[in-house]
Short mmCIF file of C-alpha atoms in Angstrom, two decimals:
data_model
loop_
_atom_site.label_atom_id
_atom_site.label_comp_id
_atom_site.label_asym_id
_atom_site.label_seq_id
_atom_site.Cartn_x
_atom_site.Cartn_y
_atom_site.Cartn_z
CA MET F 10 89.28 -71.47 34.59
CA PRO F 11 91.80 -73.91 33.12
CA PRO F 12 91.50 -74.95 29.45
CA SER F 13 89.49 -78.07 28.67
CA ASP F 14 91.15 -81.28 27.45
CA ASP F 15 88.09 -81.81 25.21
CA PRO F 16 88.69 -80.23 21.76
CA ALA F 17 84.92 -79.69 21.39
CA VAL F 18 84.86 -77.44 24.50
CA GLU F 19 85.91 -73.80 24.41
CA ILE F 20 86.22 -71.82 27.63
CA VAL F 21 85.14 -68.21 27.02
CA SER F 22 86.78 -65.50 29.11
CA GLY F 23 85.32 -62.47 27.29
CA ASP F 24 81.76 -61.19 26.84
CA PRO F 25 79.53 -64.29 26.57
CA VAL F 26 76.73 -62.43 24.75
CA ALA F 27 79.08 -61.16 22.02
CA PHE F 28 80.63 -64.63 21.74
CA VAL F 29 77.24 -66.35 21.27
CA ARG F 30 76.05 -63.72 18.79
CA ASP F 31 79.21 -64.36 16.75
CA LEU F 32 78.66 -68.14 16.89
CA LYS F 33 75.05 -67.78 15.74
CA GLN F 34 76.25 -66.00 12.58
CA ARG F 35 78.40 -69.00 11.61
CA SER F 36 77.16 -72.18 10.00
CA GLY F 37 77.29 -75.27 12.12
CA GLY F 38 75.54 -77.11 14.86
CA ASP F 39 73.68 -76.13 17.96
CA ILE F 40 75.08 -74.15 20.87
CA TRP F 41 74.46 -75.81 24.23
CA LEU F 42 74.51 -73.72 27.40
CA CYS F 43 75.25 -75.74 30.50
CA GLY F 44 75.86 -73.48 33.43
CA GLY F 45 74.29 -71.54 36.22
CA GLY F 46 71.53 -68.99 36.31
CA GLN F 47 73.89 -66.03 36.09
CA LEU F 48 75.21 -67.05 32.66
CA ALA F 49 71.76 -68.16 31.48
CA GLY F 50 70.33 -64.78 32.50
CA GLN F 51 72.91 -62.94 30.40
CA LEU F 52 72.27 -65.15 27.37
CA LEU F 53 68.47 -65.58 27.60
CA PRO F 54 67.71 -63.07 24.80
CA GLU F 55 69.92 -65.17 22.48
CA VAL F 56 68.28 -68.50 23.39
CA ASP F 57 66.12 -70.09 20.65
CA GLU F 58 65.21 -73.29 22.49
CA LEU F 59 64.90 -74.40 26.11
CA VAL F 60 65.17 -78.00 27.25
CA VAL F 61 64.16 -78.25 30.90
CA LYS F 62 64.24 -81.42 32.98
CA VAL F 63 61.66 -81.43 35.78
CA ASN F 64 62.38 -83.73 38.72
CA PRO F 65 59.71 -84.54 41.34
CA ILE F 66 61.99 -83.42 44.19
CA VAL F 67 61.70 -80.28 46.31
CA VAL F 68 65.11 -79.12 47.54
CA GLY F 69 64.41 -75.68 48.97
CA SER F 70 66.36 -72.73 47.68
CA GLY F 71 68.46 -73.32 44.61
CA ILE F 72 69.91 -71.68 41.53
CA PRO F 73 67.34 -69.72 39.48
CA LEU F 74 66.98 -70.62 35.81
CA ALA F 75 67.94 -67.02 34.91
CA ASP F 76 69.53 -65.00 37.71
CA ARG F 77 68.90 -61.40 36.61
CA SER F 78 66.21 -59.02 35.37
CA PHE F 79 65.23 -59.33 31.72
CA ASP F 80 62.36 -58.47 29.39
CA LEU F 81 59.51 -60.96 29.18
CA GLN F 82 60.56 -63.93 27.04
CA HIS F 83 57.98 -66.01 25.13
CA PHE F 84 58.55 -69.69 24.35
CA SER F 85 56.11 -72.35 23.10
CA LEU F 86 56.02 -75.92 24.36
CA VAL F 87 56.80 -78.32 21.50
CA ASP F 88 57.36 -81.57 23.41
CA ALA F 89 56.96 -83.09 26.86
CA THR F 90 58.63 -86.47 27.31
CA PRO F 91 58.43 -88.62 30.45
CA ILE F 92 61.85 -90.22 31.00
CA GLY F 93 61.16 -92.35 34.07
CA ALA F 94 60.96 -92.00 37.86
CA GLY F 95 58.48 -89.14 37.48
CA VAL F 96 60.98 -87.01 35.53
CA ILE F 97 59.73 -85.05 32.51
CA MET F 98 61.83 -83.41 29.78
CA LEU F 99 60.17 -80.23 28.45
CA HIS F 100 61.23 -78.74 25.09
CA TYR F 101 60.32 -75.15 24.25
CA THR F 102 61.11 -73.00 21.19
CA ARG F 103 60.58 -69.37 20.22
#
């Protein structure tokens, strides 16, 4: 993957779990994961919050939220916000 022109974006070519664990030890802001189910599945044990947008559209098969086996993960719903056109933003934390 080519480097990003955005200085706030870092492309990680190594172990994503080790990278995120290192980031979580540093002071600073939030870590946002935007990617597919394969990456999310690897990082799910490191995730503290989930923000899920639910759209009222059925599209058939798609990309799973977490594309791999993992231990049961418990999150609690802290907010559900309608954002228009039947779309709801759900916010969960551990």
